Tab-separated table of C-alpha atoms and ligand atoms in Angstrom:
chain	number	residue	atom	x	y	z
A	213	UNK	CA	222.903	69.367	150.064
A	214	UNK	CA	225.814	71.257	151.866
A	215	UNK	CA	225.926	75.163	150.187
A	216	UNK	CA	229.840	74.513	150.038
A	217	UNK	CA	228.991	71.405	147.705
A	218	UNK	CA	231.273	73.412	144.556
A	219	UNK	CA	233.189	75.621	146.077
A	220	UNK	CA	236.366	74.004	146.028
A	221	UNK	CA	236.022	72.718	142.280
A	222	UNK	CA	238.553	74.506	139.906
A	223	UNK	CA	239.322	73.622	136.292
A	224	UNK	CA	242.629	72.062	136.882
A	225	UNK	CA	243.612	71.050	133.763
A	226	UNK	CA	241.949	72.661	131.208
A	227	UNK	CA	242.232	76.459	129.728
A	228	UNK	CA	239.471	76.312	127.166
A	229	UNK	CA	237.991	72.860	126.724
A	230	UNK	CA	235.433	73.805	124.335
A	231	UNK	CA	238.438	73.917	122.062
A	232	UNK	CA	238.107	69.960	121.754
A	233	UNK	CA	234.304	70.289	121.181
A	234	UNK	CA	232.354	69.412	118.403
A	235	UNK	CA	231.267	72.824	117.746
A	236	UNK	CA	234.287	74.163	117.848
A	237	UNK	CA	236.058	75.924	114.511
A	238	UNK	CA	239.812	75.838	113.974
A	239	UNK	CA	241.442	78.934	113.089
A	240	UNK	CA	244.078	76.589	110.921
A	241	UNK	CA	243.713	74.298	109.092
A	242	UNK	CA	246.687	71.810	109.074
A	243	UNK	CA	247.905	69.354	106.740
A	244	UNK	CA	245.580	69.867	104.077
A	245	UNK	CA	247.350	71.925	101.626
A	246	UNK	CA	246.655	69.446	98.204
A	247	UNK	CA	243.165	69.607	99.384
A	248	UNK	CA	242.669	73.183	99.592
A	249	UNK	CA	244.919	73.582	96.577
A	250	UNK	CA	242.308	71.593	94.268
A	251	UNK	CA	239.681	73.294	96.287
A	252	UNK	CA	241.081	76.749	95.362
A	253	UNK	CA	241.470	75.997	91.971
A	254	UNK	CA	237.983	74.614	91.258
A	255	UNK	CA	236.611	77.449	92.843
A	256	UNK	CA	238.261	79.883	90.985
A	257	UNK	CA	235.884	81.133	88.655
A	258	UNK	CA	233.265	82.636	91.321
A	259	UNK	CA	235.874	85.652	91.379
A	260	UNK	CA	235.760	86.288	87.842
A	261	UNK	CA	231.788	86.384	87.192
A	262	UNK	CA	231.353	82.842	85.797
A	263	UNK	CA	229.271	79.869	86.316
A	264	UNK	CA	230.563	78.722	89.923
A	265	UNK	CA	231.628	75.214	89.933
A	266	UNK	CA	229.487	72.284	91.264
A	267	UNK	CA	232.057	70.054	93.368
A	268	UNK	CA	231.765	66.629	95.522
A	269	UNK	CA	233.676	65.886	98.156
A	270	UNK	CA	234.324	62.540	99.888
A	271	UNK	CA	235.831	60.733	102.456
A	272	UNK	CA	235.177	59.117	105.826
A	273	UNK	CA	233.845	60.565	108.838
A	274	UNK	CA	236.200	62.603	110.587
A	275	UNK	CA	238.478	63.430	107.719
A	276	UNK	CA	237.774	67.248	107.611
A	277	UNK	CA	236.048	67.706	104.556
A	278	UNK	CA	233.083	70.020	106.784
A	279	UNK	CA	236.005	72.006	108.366
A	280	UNK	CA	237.793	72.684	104.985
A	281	UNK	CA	234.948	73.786	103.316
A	282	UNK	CA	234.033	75.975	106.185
A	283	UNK	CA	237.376	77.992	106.063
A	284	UNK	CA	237.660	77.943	102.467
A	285	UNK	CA	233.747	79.338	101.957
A	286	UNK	CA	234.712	82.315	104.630
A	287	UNK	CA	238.249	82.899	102.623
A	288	UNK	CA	236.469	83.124	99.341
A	289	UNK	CA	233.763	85.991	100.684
A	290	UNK	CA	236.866	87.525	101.953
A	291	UNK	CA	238.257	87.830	98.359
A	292	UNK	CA	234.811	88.725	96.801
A	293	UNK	CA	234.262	91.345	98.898
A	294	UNK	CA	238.122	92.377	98.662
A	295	UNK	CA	237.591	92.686	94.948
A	296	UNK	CA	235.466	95.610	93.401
A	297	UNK	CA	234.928	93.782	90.060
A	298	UNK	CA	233.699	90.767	91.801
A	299	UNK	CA	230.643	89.277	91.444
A	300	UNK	CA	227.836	89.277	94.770
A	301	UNK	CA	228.480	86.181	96.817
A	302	UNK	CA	226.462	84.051	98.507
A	303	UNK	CA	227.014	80.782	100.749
A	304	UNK	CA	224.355	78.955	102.092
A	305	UNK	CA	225.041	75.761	104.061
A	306	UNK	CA	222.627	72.620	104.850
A	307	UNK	CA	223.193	69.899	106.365
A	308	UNK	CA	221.305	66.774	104.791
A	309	UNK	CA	220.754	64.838	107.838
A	310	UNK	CA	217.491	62.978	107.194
A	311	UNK	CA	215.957	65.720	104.760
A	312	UNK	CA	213.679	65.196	102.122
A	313	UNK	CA	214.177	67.556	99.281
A	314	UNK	CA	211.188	70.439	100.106
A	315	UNK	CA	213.205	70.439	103.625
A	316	UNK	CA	216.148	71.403	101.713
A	317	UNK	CA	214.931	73.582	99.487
A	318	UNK	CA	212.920	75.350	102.433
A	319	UNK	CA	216.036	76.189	104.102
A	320	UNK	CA	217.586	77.185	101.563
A	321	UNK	CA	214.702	79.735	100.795
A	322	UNK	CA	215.017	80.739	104.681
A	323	UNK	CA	218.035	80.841	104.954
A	324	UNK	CA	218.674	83.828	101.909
A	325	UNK	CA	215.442	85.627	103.499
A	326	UNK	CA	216.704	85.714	106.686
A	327	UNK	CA	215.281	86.407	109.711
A	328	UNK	CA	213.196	89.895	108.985
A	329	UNK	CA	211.171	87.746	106.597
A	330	UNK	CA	208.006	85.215	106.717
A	331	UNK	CA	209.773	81.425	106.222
A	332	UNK	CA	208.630	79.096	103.905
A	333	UNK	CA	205.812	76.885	105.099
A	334	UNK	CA	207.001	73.851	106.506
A	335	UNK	CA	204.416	71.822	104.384
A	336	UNK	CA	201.289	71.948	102.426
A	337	UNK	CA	203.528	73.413	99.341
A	338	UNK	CA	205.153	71.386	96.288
A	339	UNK	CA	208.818	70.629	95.924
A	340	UNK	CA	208.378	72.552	92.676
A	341	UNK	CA	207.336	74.971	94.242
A	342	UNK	CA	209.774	75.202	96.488
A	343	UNK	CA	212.665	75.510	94.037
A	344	UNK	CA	210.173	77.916	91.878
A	345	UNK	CA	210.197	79.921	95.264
A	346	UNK	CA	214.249	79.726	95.837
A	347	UNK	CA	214.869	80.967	92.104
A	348	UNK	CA	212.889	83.696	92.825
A	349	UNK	CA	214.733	84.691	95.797
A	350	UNK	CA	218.071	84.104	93.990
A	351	UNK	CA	217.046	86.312	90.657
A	352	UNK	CA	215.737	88.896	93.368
A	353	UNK	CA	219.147	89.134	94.831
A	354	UNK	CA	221.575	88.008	91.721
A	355	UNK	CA	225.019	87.853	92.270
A	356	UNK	CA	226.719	84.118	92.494
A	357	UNK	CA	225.216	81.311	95.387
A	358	UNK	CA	226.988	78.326	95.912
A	359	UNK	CA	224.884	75.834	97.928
A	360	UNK	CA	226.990	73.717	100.504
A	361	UNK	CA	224.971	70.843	101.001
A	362	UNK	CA	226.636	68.710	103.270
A	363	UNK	CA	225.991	64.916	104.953
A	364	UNK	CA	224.347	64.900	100.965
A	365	UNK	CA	224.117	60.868	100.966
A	366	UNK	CA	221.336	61.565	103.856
A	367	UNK	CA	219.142	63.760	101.037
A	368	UNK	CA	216.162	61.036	100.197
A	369	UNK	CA	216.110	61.463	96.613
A	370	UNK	CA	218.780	63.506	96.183
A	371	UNK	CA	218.671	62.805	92.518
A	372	UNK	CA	215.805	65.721	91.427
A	373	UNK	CA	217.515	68.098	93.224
A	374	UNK	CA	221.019	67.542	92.094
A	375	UNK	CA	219.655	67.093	88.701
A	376	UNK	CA	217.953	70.757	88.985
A	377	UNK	CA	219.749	72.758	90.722
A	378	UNK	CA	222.817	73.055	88.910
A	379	UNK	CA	220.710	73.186	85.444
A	380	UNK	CA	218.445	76.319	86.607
A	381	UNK	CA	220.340	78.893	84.667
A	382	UNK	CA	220.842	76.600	81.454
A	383	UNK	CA	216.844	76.050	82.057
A	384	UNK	CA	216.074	79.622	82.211
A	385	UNK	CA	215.102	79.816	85.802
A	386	UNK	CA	217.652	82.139	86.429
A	387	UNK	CA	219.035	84.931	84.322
A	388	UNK	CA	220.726	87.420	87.044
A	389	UNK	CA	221.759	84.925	89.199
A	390	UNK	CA	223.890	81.842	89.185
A	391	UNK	CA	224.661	78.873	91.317
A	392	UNK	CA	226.972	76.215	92.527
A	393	UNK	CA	226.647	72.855	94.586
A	394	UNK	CA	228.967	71.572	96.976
A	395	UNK	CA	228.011	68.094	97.553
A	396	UNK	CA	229.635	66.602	100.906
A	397	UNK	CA	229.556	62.705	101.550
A	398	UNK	CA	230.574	60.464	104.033
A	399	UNK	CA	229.987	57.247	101.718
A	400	UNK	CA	231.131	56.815	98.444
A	401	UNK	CA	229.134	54.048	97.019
A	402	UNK	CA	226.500	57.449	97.147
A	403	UNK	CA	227.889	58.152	94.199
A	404	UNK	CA	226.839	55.215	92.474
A	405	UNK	CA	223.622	55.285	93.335
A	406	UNK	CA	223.478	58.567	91.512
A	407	UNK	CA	221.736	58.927	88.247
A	408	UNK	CA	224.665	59.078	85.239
A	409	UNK	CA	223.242	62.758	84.679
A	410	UNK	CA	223.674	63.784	87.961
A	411	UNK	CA	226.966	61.963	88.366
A	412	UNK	CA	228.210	64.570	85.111
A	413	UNK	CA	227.077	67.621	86.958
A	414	UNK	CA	227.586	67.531	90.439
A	415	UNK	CA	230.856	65.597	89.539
A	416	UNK	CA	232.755	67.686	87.328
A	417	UNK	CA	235.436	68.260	90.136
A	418	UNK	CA	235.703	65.311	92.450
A	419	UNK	CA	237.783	66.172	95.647
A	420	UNK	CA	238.941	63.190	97.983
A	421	UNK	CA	239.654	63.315	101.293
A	422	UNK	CA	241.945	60.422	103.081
A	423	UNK	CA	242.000	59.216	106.465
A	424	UNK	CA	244.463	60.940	108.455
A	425	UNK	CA	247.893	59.323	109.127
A	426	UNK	CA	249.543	59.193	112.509
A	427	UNK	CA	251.876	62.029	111.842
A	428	UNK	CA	249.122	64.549	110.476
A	429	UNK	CA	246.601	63.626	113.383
A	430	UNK	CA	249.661	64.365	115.801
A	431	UNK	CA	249.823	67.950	114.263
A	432	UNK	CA	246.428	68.818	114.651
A	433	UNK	CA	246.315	67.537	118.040
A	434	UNK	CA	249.250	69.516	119.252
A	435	UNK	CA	247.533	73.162	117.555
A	436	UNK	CA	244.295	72.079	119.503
A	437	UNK	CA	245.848	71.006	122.702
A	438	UNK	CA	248.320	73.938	123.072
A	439	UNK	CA	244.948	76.150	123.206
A	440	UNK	CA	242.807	73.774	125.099
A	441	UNK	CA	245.074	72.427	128.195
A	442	UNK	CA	246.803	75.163	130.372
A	443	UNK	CA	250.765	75.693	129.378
A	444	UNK	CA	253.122	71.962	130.305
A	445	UNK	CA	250.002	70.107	131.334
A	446	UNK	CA	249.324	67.898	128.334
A	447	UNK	CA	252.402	65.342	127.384
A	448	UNK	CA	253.637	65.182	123.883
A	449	UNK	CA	253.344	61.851	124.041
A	450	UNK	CA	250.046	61.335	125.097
A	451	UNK	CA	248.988	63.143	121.957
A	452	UNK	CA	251.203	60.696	119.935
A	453	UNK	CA	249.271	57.861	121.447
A	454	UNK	CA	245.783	59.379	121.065
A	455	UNK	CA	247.015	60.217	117.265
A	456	UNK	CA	248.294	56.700	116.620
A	457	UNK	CA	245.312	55.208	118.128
A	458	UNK	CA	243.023	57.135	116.061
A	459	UNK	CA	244.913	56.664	113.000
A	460	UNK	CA	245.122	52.746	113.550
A	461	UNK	CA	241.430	52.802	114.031
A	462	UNK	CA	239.731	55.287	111.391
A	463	UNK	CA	241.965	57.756	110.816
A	464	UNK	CA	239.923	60.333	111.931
A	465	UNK	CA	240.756	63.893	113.528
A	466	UNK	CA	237.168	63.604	115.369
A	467	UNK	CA	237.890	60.527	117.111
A	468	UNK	CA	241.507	61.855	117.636
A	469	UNK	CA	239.828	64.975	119.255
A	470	UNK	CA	237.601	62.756	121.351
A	471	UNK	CA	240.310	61.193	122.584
A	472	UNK	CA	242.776	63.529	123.907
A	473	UNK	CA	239.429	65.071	125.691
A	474	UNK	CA	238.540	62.302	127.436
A	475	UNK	CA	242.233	61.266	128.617
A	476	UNK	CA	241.859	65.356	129.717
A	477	UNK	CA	238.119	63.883	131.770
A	478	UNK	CA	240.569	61.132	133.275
A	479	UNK	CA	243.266	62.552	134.137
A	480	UNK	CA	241.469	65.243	135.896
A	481	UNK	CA	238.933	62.546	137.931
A	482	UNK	CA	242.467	61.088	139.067
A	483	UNK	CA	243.714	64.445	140.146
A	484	UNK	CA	246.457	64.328	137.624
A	485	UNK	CA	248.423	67.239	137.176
A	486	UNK	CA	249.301	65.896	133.627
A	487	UNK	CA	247.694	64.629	130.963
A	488	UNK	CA	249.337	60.811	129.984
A	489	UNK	CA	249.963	58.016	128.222
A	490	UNK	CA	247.740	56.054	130.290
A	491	UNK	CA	245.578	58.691	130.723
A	492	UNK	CA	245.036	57.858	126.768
A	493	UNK	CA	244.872	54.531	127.306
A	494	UNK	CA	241.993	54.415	130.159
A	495	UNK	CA	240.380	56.895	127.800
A	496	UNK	CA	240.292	54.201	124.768
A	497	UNK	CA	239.183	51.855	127.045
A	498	UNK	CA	236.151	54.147	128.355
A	499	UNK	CA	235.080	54.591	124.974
A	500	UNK	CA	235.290	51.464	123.754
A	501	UNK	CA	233.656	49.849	126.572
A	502	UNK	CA	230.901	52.960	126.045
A	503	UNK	CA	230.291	51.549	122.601
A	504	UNK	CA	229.401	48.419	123.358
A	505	UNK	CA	227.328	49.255	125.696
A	506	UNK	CA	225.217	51.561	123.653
A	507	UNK	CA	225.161	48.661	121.294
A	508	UNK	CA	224.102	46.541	124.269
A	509	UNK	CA	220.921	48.813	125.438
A	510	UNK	CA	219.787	48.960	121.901
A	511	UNK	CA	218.991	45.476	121.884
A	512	UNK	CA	215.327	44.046	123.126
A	513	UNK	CA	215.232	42.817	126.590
A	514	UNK	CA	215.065	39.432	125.468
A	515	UNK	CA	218.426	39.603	123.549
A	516	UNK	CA	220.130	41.082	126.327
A	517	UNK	CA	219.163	38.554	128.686
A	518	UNK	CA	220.648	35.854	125.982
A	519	UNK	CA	223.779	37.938	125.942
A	520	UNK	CA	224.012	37.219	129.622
A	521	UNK	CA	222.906	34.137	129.895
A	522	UNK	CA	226.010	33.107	127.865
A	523	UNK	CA	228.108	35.632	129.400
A	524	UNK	CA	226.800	33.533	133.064
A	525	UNK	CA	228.347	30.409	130.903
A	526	UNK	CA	231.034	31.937	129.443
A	527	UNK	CA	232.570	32.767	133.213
A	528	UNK	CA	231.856	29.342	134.377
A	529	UNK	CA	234.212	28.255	131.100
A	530	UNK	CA	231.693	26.219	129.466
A	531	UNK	CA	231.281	27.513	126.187
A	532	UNK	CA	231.448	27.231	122.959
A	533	UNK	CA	226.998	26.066	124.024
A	534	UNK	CA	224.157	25.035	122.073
A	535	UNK	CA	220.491	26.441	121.587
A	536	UNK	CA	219.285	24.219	124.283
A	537	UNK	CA	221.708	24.996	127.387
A	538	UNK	CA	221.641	28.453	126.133
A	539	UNK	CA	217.784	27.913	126.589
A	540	UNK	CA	217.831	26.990	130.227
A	541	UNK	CA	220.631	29.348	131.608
A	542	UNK	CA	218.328	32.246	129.526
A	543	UNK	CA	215.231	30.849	131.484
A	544	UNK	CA	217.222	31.051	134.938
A	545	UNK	CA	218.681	34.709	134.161
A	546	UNK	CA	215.166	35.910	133.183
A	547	UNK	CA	213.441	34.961	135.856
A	548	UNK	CA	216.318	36.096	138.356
A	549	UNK	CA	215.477	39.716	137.132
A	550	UNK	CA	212.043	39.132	136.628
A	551	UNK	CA	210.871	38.770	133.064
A	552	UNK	CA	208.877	36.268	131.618
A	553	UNK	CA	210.920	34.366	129.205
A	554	UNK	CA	210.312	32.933	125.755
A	555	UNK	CA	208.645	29.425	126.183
A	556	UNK	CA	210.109	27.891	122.402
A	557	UNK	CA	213.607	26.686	121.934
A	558	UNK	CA	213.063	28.013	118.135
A	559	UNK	CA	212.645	31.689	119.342
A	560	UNK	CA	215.905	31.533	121.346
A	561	UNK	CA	217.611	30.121	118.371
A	562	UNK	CA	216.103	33.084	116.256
A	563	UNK	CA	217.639	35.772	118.874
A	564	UNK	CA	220.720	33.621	119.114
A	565	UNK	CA	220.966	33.823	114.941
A	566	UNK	CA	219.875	37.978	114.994
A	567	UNK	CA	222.834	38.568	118.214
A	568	UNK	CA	225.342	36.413	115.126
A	569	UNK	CA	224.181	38.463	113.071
A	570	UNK	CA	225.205	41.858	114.458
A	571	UNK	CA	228.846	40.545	115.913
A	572	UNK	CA	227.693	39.938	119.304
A	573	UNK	CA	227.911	36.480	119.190
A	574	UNK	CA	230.369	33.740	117.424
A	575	UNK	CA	228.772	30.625	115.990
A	576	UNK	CA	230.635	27.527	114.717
A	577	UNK	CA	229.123	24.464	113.581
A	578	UNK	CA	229.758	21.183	115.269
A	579	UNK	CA	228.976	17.940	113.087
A	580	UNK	CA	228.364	14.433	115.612
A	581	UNK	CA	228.114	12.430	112.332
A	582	UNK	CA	225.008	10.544	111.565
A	583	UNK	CA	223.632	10.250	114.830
A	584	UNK	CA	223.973	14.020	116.098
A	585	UNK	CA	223.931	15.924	113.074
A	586	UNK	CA	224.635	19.165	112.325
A	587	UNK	CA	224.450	21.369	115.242
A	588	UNK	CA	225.789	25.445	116.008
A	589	UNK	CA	227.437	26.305	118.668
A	590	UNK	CA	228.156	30.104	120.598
A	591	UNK	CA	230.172	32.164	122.307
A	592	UNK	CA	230.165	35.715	123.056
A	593	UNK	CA	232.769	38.368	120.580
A	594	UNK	CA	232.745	40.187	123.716
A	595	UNK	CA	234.282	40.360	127.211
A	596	UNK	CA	231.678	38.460	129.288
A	597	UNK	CA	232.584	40.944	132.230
A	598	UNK	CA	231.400	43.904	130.123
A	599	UNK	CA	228.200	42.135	129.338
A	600	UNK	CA	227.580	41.491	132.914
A	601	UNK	CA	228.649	44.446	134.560
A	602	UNK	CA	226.165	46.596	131.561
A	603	UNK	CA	223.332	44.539	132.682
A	604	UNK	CA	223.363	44.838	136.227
A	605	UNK	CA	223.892	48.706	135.615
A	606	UNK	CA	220.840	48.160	133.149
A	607	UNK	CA	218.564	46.673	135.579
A	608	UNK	CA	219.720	48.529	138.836
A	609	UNK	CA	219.174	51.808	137.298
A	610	UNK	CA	216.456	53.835	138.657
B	47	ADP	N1	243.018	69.444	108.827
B	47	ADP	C1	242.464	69.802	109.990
B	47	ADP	N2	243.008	70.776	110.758
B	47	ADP	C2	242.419	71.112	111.926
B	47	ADP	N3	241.322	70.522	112.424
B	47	ADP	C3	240.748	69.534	111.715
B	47	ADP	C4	241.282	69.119	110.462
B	47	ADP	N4	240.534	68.125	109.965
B	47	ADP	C5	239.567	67.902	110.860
B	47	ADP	N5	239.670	68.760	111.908
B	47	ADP	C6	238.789	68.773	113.077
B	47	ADP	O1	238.333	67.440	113.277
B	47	ADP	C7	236.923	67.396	113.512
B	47	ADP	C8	236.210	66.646	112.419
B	47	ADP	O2	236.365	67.320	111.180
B	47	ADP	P1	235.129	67.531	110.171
B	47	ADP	O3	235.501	68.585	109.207
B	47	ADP	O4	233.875	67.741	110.942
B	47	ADP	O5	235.116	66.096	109.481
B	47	ADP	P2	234.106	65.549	108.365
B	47	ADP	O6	233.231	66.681	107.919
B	47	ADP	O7	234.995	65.013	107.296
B	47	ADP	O8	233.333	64.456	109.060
B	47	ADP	C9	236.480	68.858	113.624
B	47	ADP	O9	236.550	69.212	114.987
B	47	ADP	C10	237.530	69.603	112.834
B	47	ADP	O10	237.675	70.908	113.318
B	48	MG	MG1	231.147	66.770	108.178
């Protein structure tokens, strides 16, 4: 490798591109005043010594409800610790991702020890005594906790936590201190698969977040891409596209986000000096085409080489097929790449009803009368090209 291999790299186009990361925490946040409103309102009572509130928020992915509850946690221990008469506050947040209540409750118990303490084992303990172990902690410090439990539809049985927690002081577990849930989901049938209990607790103030409109993603595009692109480099109307796109799709500020930095990515491969519309546009089609190939590579080798099999048809026009031709083309493209492929008819047709099954494929039925029967037919729900073009990249890779 030449030394000189970098040198001559600059960042073109961006001033701060971590600003469109994941990670990354607005200062503002923009066109959710209702939200925060209701938000403000049911959290109200934290400044004035009483029982905090237990709240549930939902929405769809992308929507902010992580990011509001983020700035409106840090603006309430603001206020507390603004206020003399206030009562002790504190947050602790979790995400749910895949936990099982003890892994909750752990880090929960970890996360008000800190650091300069021992953590909670990671097993060999009971989830009773887990929560035993976190009212403890709580009484030791007193003062109001509110729990932020986010991604809460991910919580395998959330239902003996949510039915505990918020029932510890009226339980006598705790005396000194008291406690709150926030419960964030992405899903709302969760709700329903609640207990009725639960559903009275946790539910007593229900917050709903929308999808974002076209107008509102627009807005907090512009606030992120003023900070993230250097000064005239993005165009106002790329972000209108990337805004309407994402609010035509899912209405989401994360895919909005995602976007406007990849159409930054583009642009700068093309050694753009602006960001534009059809930098926004090759961007959409990146991601799309990224999707399905994910979806693609998740598949077993033997339903990929289906997919191309009738992709192999597909370009040769002669589709809508049946089982059968689909059978021998299959046969052809396996051995081309060197797999041994499925001797029976009937386990083609059973990868051929599975690839149906999760949109890859379209399937109509084709009736001969009484001397062909009843017979299905396929074609790809894709563009054969992409299907083509992600195997060979599949089977070339190194
Ligand atoms: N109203 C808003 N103002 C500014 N940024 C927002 C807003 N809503 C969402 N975002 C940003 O969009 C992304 C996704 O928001 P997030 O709160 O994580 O969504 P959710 O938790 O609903 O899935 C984050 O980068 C977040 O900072
Ligand atoms: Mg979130």
């Amino acid at each position: 490798m030449p030394e000189d291999l970098f040198t001559e790299m600059t960042d073109t186009l961006f001033e701060d591109k971590s600003i469109l990361s994941e990670e990354y925490r607005p200062d503002d946040i923009l066109e959710r005043d209702t939200e925060i409103d209701a938000y403000r309102t049911a959290l109200k009572d934290v400044l004035f010594g009483r029982n905090p509130p237990n709240i549930f928020l939902y929405g769809k992915t992308g929507v902010g409800k992580t990011a509001v509850t983020e700035s409106m946690m840090e603006a309430l221990e603001a206020e507390v610790h603004r206020r003399d008469d206030a009562d002790e506050l504190h947050v602790h947040f979790r995400n749910c991702n895949d936990d099982s209540v003890y892994q909750a409750v752990r880090s929960l118990i970890n996360s008000i020890r800190g650091d300069d303490r021992d953590p909670f084992p990671e097993t060999g303990l009971s989830t009773s005594r887990a929560l035993e172990t976190l009212y403890e902690e709580m009484e030791d410090r007193g003062g109001t906790f509110l729990f932020v439990l986010d991604e809460i539809d991910h919580l395998s049985d959330p239902n003996s936590l949510l039915y505990e927690l918020p029932r510890a002081r009226a339980n006598g577990h705790l005396e000194d201190a008291r406690v709150g849930v926030i419960g964030i989901s992405n899903n709302y049938t969760f709700r329903s698969s609640l207990s009725p209990k639960v559903k009275d607790t946790l539910m007593e103030k229900e917050l709903a977040f929308s999808p974002y409109d076209a107008s509102e993603l627009q807005t907090i595009l512009a606030a992120r891409a003023e900070k993230a692109f250097l000064p005239d480099v993005c165009q106002d109307s790329a972000i209108k596209l990337a805004a309407a796109r994402a609010a035509k799709d899912t209405g989401s500020a994360r895919q909005a986000i995602d976007l406007l930095r990849e159409g930054g990515d583009v642009a700068e491969e093309q050694g753009a000096e602006q960001v534009t519309d059809e930098h926004i546009v090759a961007a959409a089609e990146r991601v799309r085409r990224g999707r399905v190939e994910d979806k693609l590579r998740d598949q077993t080798m033997h339903g990929q080489l289906i997919l191309e099999a009738i992709a192999r048809l597909e370009t040769n026009g002669s589709v809508p097929v049946r089982s059968k031709e689909v059978q021998s083309t299959y046969e052809q493209t396996a051995t081309h790449w060197d797999y041994d492929p499925l001797t029976t008819l009937k386990s083609v047709q059973n990868h051929l009803a599975d690839l149906t099954m999760l949109g890859f494929l379209e399937r109509t039925e084709r009736n001969e009368g009484r001397a062909g029967g009843a017979h299905y037919q396929y074609e790809l729900a894709l563009d054969p090209e992409l299907v083509l073009d992600t195997r060979e990249s599949i089977e070339t890779a190194v």
